[in-house]
Coordinates of N, CA, C and O in Angstrom, one line a residue:
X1 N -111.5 49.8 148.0 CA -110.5 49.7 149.0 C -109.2 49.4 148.4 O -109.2 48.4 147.7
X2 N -108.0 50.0 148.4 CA -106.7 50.1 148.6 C -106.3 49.5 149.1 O -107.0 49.2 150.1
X3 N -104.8 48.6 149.1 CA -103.7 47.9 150.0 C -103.6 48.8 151.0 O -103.3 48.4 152.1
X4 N -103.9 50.1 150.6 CA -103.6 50.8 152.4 C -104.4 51.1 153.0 O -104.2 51.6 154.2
X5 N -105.4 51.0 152.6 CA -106.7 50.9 153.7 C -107.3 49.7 153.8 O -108.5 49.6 153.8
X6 N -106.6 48.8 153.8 CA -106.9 47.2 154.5 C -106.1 47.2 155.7 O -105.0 47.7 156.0
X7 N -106.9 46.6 156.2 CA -105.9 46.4 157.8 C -106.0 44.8 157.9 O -107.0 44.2 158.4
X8 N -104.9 44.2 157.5 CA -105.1 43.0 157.6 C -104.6 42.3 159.4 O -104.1 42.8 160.4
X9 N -104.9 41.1 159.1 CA -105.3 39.7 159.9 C -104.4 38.8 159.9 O -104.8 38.0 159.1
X10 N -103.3 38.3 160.4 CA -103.0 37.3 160.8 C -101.0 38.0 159.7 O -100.6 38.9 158.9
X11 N -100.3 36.7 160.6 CA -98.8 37.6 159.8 C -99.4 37.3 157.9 O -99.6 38.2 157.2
X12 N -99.4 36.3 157.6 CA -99.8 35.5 156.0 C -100.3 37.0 155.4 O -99.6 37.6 154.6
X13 N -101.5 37.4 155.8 CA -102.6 38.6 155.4 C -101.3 40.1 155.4 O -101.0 40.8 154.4
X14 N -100.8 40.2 156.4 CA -100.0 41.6 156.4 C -98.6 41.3 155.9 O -97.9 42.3 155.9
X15 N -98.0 40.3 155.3 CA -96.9 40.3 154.3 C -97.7 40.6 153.3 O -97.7 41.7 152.7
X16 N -98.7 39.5 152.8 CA -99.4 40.1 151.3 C -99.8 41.1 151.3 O -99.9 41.6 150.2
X17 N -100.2 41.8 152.5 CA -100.6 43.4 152.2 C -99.3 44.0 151.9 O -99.4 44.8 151.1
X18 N -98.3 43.7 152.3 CA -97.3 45.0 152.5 C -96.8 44.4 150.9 O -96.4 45.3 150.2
X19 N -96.8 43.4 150.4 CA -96.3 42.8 148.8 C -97.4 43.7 147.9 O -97.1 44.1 146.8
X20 N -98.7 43.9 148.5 CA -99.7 44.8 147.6 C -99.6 46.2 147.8 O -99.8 46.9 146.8
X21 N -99.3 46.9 149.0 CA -98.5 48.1 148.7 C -97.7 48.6 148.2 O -97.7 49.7 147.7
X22 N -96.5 47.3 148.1 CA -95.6 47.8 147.0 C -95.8 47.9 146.0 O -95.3 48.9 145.3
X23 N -97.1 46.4 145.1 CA -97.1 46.8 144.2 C -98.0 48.0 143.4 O -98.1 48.4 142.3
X24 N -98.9 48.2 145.1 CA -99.3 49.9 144.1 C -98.5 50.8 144.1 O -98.6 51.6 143.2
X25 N -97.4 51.0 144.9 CA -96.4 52.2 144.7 C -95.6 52.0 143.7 O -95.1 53.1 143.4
X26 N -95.2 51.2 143.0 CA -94.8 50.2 142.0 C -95.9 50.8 140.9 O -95.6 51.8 140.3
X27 N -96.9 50.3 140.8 CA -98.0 51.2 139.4 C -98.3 52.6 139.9 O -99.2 53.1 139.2
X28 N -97.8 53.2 140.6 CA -97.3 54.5 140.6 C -96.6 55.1 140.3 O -96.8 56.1 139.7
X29 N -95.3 54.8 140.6 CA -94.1 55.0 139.6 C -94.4 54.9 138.3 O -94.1 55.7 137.5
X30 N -95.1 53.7 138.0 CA -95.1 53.8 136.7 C -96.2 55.0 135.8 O -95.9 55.5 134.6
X31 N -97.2 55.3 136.5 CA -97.7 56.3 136.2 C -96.9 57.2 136.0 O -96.8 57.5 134.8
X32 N -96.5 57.8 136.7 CA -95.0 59.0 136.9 C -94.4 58.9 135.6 O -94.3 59.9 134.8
X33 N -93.9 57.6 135.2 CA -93.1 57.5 133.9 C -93.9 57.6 132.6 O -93.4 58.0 131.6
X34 N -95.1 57.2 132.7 CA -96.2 57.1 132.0 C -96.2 58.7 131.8 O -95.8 58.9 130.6
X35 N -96.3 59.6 132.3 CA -96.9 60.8 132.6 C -95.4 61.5 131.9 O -95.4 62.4 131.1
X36 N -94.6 61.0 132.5 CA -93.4 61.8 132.0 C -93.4 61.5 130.4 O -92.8 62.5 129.8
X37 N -93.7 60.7 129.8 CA -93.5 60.3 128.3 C -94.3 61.6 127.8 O -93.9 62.7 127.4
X38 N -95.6 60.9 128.1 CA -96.7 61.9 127.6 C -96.4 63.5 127.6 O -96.8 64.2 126.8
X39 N -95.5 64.0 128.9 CA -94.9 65.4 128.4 C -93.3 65.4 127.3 O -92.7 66.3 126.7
X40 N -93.1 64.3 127.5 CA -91.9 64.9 126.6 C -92.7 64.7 125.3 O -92.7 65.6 124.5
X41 N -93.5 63.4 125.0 CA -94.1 63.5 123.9 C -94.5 64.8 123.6 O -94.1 65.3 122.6
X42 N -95.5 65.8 124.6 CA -96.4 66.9 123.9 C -95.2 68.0 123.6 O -95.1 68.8 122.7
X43 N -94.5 67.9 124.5 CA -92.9 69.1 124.4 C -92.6 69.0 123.1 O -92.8 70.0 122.4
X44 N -91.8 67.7 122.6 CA -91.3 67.8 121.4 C -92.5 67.8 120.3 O -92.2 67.5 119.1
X45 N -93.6 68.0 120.7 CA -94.8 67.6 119.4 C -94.4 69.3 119.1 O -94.0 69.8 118.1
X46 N -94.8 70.2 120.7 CA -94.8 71.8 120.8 C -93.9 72.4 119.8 O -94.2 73.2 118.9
X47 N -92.8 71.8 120.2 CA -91.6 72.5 119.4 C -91.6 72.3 117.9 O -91.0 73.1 117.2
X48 N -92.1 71.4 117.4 CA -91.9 70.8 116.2 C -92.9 72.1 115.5 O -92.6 72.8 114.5
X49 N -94.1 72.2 116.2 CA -95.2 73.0 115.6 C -94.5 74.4 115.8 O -94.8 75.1 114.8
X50 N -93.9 74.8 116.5 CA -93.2 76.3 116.6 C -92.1 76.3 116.0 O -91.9 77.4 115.6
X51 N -91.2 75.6 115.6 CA -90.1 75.8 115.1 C -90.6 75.6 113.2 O -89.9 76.2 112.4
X52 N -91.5 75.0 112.8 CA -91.5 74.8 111.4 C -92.1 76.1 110.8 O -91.7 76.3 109.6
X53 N -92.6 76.9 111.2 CA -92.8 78.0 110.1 C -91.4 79.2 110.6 O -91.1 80.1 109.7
X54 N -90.7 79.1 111.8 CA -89.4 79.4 111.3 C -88.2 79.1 110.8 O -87.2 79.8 110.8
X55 N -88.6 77.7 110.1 CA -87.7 77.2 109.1 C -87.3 76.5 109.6 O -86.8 75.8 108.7
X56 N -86.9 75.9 110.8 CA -86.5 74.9 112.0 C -86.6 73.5 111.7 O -87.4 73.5 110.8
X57 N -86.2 72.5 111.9 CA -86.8 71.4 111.7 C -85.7 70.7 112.5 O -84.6 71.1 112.2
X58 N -85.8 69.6 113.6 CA -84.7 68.9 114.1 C -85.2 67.4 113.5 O -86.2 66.9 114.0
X59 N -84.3 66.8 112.3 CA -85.0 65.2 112.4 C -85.1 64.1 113.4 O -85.7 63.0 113.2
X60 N -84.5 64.5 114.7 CA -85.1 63.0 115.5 C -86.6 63.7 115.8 O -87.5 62.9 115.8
X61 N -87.0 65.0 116.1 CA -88.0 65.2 117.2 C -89.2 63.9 116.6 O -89.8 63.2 117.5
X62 N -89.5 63.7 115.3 CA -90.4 62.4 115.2 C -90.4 61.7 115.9 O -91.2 61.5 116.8
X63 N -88.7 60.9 115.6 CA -88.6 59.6 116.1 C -89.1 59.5 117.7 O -89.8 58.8 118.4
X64 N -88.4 60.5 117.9 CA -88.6 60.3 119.7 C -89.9 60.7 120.1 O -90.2 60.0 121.0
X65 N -90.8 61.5 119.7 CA -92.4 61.1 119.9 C -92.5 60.1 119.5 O -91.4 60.0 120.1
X66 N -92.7 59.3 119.1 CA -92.8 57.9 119.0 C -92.6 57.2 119.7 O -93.5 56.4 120.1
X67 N -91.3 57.1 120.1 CA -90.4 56.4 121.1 C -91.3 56.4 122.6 O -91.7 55.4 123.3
X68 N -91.5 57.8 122.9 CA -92.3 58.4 124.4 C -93.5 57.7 124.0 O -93.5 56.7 124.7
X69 N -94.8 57.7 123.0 CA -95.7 57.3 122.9 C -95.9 56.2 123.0 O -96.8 55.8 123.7
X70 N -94.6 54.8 122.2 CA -94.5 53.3 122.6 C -94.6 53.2 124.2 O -95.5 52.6 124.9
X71 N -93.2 54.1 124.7 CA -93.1 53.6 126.1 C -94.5 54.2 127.0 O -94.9 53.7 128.1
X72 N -95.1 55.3 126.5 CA -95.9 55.6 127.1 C -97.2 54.6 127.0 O -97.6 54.3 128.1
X73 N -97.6 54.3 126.5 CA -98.9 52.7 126.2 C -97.9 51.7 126.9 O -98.8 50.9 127.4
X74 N -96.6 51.1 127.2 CA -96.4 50.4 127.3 C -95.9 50.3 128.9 O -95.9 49.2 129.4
X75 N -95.5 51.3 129.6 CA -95.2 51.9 131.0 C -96.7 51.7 131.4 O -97.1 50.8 132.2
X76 N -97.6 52.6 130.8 CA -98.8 52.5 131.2 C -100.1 51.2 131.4 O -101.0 51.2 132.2
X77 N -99.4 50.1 130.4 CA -99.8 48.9 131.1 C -99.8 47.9 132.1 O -100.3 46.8 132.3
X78 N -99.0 48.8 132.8 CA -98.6 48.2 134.2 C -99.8 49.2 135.2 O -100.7 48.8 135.9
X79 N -99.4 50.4 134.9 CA -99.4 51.5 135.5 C -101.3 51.6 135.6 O -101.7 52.0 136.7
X80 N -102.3 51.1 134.7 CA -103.5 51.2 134.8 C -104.0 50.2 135.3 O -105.0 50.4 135.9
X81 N -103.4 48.8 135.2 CA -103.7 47.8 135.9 C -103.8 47.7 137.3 O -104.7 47.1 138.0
X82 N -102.5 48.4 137.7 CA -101.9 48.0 139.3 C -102.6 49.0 140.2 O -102.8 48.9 141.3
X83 N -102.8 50.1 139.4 CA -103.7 51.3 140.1 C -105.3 51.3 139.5 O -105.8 52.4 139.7
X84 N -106.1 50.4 139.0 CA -107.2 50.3 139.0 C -108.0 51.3 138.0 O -109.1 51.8 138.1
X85 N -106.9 51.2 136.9 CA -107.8 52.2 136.4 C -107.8 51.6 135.2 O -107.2 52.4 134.4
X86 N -108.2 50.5 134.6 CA -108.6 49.8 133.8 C -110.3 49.6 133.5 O -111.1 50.2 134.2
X87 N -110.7 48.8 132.5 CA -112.3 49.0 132.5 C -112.6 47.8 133.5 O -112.3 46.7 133.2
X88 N -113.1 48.0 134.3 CA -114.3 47.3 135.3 C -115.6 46.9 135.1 O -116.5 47.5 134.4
X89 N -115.8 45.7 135.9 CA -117.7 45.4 135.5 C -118.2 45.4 137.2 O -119.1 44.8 137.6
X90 N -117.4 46.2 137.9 CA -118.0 46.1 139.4 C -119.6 45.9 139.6 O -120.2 45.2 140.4
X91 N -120.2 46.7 138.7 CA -121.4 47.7 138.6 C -122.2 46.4 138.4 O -123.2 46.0 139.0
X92 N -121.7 45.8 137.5 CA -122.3 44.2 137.1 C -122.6 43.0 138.1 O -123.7 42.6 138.5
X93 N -121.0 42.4 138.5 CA -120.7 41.7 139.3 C -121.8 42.2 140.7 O -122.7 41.4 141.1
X94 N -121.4 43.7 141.2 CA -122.3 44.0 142.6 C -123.7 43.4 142.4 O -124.2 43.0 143.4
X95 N -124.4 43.3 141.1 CA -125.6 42.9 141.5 C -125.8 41.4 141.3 O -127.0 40.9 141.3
X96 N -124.6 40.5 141.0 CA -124.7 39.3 141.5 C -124.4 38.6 143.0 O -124.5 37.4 143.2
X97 N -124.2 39.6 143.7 CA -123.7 39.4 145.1 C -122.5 38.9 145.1 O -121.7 39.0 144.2
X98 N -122.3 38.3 146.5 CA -121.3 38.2 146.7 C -120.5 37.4 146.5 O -119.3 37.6 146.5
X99 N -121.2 35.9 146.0 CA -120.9 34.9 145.3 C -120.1 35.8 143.6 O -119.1 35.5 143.1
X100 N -120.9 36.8 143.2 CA -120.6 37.2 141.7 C -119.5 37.4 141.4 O -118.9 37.0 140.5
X101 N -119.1 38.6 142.7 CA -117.9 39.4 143.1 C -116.6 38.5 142.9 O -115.5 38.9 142.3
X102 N -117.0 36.7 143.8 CA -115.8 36.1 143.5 C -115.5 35.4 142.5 O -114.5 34.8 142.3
X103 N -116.9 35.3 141.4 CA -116.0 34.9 140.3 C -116.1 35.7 139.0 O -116.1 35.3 137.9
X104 N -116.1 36.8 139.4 CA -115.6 38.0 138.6 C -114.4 38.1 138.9 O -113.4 38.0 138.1
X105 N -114.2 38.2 140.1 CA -112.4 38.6 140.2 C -111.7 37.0 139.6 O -110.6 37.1 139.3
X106 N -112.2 35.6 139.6 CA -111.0 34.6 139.4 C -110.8 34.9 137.4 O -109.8 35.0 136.7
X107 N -112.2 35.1 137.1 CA -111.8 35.1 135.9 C -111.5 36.0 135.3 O -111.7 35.9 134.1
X108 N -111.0 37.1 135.7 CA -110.5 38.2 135.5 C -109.3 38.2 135.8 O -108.5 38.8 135.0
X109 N -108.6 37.4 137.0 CA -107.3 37.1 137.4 C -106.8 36.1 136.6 O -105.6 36.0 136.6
X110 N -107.3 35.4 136.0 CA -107.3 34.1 135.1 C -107.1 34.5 133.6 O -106.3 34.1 132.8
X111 N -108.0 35.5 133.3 CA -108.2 36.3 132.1 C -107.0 37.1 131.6 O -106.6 37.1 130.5
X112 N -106.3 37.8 132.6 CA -105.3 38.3 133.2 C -104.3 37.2 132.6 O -103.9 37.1 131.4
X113 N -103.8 36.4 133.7 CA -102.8 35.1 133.5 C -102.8 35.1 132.0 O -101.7 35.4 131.5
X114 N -103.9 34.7 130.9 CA -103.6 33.5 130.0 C -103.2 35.0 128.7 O -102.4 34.9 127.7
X115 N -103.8 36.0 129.1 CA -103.2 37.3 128.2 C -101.6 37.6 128.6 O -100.7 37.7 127.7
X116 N -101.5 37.7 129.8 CA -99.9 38.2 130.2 C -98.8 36.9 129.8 O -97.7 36.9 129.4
X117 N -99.7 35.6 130.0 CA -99.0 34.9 129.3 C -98.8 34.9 128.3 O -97.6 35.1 128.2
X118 N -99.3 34.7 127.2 CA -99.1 35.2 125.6 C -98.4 35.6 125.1 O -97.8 35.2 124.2
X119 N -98.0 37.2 125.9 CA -97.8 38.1 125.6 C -95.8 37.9 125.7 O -94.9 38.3 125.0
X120 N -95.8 36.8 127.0 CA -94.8 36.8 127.7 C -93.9 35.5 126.6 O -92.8 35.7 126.0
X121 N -95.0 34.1 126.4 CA -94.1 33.3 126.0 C -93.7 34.2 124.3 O -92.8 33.8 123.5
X122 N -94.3 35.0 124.1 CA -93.6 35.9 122.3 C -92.4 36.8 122.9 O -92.0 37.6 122.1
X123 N -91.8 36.8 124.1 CA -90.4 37.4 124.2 C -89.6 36.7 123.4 O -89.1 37.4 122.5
X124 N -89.4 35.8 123.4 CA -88.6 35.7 122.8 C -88.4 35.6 121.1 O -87.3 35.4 120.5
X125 N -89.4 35.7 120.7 CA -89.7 36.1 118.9 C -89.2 37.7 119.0 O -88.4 38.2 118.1
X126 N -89.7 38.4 120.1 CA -89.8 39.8 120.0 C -88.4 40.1 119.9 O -87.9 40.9 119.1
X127 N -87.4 39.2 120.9 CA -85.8 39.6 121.0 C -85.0 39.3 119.8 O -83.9 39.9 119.6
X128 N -85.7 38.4 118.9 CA -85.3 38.1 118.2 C -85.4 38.9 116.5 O -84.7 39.1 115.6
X129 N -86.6 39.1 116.9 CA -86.8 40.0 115.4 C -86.4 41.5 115.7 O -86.4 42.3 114.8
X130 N -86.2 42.0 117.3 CA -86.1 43.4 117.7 C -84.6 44.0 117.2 O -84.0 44.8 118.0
X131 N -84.0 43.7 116.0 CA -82.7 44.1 115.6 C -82.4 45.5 115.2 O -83.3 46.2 114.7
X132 N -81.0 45.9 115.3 CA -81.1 47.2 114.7 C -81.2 48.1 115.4 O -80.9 48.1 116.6
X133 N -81.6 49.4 114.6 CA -82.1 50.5 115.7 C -82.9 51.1 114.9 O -83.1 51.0 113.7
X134 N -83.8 52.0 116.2 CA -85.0 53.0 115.3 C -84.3 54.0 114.6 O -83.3 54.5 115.0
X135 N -84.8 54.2 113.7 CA -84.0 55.4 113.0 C -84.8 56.7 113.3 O -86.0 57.0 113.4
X136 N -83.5 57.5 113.5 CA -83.9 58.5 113.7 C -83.9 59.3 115.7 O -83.8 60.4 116.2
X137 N -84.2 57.9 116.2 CA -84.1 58.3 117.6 C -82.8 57.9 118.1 O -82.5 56.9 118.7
X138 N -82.1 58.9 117.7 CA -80.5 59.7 118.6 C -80.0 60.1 119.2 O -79.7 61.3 119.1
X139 N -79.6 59.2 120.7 CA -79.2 59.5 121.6 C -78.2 60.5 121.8 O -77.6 61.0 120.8
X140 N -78.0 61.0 123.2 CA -77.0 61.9 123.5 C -75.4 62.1 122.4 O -74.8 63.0 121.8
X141 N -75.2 60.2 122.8 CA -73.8 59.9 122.2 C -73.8 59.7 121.1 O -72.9 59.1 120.6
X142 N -75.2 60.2 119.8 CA -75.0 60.1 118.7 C -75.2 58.5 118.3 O -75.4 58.2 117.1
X143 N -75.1 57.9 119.1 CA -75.9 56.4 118.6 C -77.3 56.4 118.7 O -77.9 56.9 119.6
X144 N -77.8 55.7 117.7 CA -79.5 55.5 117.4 C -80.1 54.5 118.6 O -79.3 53.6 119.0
X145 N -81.1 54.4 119.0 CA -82.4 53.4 119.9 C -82.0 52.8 119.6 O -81.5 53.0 118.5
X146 N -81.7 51.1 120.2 CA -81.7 49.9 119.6 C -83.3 49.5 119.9 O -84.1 49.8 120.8
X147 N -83.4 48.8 118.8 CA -85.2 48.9 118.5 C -85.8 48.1 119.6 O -86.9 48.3 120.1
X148 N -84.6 46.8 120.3 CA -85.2 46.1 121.4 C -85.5 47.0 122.7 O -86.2 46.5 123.6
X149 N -85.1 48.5 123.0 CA -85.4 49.6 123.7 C -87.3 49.7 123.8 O -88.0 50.2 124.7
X150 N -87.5 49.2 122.7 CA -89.3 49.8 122.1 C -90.0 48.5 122.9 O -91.1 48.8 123.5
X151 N -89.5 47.5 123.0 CA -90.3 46.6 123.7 C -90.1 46.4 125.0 O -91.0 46.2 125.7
X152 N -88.5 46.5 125.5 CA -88.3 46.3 126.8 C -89.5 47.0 127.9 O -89.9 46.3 128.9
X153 N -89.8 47.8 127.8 CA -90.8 48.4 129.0 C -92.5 47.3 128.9 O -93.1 46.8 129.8
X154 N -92.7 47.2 127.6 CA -94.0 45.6 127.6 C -93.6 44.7 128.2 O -94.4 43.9 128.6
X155 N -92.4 44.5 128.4 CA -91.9 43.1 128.8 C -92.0 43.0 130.1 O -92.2 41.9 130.7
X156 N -91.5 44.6 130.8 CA -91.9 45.1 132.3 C -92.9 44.4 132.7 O -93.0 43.3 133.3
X157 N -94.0 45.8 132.1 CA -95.2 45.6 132.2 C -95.9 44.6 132.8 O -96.3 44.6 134.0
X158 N -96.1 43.4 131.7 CA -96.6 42.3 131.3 C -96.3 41.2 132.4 O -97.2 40.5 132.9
X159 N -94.9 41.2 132.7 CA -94.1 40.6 134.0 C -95.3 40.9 135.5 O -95.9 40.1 136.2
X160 N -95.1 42.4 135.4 CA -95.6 42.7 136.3 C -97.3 42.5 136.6 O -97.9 42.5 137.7
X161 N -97.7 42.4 135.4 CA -99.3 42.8 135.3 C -99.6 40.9 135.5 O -100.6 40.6 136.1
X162 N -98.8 40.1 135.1 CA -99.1 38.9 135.9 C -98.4 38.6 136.6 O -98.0 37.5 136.3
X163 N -97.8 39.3 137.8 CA -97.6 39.1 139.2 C -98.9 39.7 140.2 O -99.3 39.3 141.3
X164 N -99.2 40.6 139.4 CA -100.4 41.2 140.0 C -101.5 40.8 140.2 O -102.3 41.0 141.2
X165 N -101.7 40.1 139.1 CA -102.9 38.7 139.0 C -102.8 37.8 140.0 O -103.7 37.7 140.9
X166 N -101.3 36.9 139.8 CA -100.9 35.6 140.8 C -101.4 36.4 141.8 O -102.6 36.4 141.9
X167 N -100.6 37.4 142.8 CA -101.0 37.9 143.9 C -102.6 38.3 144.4 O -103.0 38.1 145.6
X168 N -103.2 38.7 143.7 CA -104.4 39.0 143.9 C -105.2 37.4 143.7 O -106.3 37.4 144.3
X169 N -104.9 36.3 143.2 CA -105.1 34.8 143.8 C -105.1 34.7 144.9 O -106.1 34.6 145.6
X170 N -103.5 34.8 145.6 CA -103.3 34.5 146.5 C -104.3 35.0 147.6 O -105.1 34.4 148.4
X171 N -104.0 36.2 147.3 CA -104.9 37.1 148.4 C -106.4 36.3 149.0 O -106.8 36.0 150.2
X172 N -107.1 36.3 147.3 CA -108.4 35.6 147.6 C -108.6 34.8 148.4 O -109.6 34.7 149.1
X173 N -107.3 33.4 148.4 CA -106.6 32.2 149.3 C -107.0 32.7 150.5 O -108.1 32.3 151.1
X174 N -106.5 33.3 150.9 CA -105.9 34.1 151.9 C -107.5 35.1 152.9 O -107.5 35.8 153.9
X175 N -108.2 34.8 152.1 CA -109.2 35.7 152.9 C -109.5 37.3 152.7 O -110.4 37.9 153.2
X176 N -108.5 37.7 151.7 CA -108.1 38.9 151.5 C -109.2 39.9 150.7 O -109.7 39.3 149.8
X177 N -109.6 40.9 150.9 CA -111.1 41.6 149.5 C -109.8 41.9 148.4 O -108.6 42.0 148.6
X178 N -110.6 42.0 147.3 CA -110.2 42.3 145.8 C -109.9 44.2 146.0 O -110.7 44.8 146.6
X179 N -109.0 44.6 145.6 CA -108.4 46.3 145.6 C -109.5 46.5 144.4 O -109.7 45.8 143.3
X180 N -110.3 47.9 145.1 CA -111.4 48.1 144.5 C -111.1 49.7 144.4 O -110.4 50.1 145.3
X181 N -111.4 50.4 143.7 CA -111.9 52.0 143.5 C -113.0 52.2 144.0 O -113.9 51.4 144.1
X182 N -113.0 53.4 144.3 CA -114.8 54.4 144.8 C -115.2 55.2 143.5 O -116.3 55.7 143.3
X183 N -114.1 55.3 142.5 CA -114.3 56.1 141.6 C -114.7 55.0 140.7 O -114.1 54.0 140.8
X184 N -115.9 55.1 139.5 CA -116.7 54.6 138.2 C -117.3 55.6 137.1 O -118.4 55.8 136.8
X185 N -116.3 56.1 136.6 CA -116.6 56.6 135.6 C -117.7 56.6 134.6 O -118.1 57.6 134.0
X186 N -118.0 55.3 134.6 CA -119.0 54.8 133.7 C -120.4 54.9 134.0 O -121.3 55.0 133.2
X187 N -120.6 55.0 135.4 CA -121.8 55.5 136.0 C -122.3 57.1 136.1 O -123.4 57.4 136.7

């Protein structure tokens, strides 16, 4: 079940739904950008392989696959989370019932918290050592990436991926089911 196929109960239940719609349209977008890296990544990989046996060579096309590939893992950690397509133990949990179900999801939202936290209190090391620029990745105006460009989208992410946690707390508070997939791969 999806934020949009819940029909919630009471005003408390349909603000946090409409706060959980946003944030899947929210890990949708970020898919989109996710998705968008990954083609400019394969574009400039394309060109690189067609243009070298005509003697061709442009030095940023590296840097900037690179660049698309960071932001692409790092857009994408929002983007797999908030849309459910992370690894799951549903398959597990289901056969502890229903009691299992809910504390799979706390420690998973908990599990969640103390990672996004981590991740969050090292901003500021990250801003700090993130000096400079990437070389090689040359913008329009002829100025290089500043290297803090390479983290800014984790810092998104990570923001978001523990709001999504908090929220999905709440929810439970709240009476709310856990945003579940029909699709398992694994099965």
């Amino acid at each position: 079940m999806t934020p949009e196929d819940y029909m919630p109960e009471g005003p408390l239940q349909r603000a946090l739904n409409r706060i959980d719609r946003l944030n899947w349209t929210l890990g949708g977008a970020f898919l989109w950008i996710s998705n968008i890296c990954l083609l400019a990544m394969l574009a400039l990989t394309t060109a690189t392989i067609i243009l070298r046996p005509l003697g061709l060579a442009a030095y940023w096309i590296w840097p900037w696959t690179m660049v698309f590939f960071i932001w692409l893992s790092f857009f994408g950690f929002f983007a797999l989370y908030a849309r459910l397509k992370d690894v799951r133990v549903d398959f597990v949990a289901e056969r502890l019932g229903p009691a299992g179900m809910v504390v799979t999801r706390v420690v998973s939202d908990a599990a969640t918290l103390v990672v996004t936290g981590v991740l969050l209190m090292e901003v500021p090391t990250v801003i700090a050592t993130s000096t400079g620029i990437y070389d090689g990745a040359t913008l329009p105006t002829g100025v290089e990436l500043p290297r803090l460009a390479l983290s800014f989208p984790l810092f998104v992410s990570t923001a978001l991926v523990a709001l999504t946690a908090i929220l999905d707390i709440v929810k439970l508070a709240a009476g709310m089911p856990e945003n579940v997939t029909d699709h398992h791969p694994e099965l």
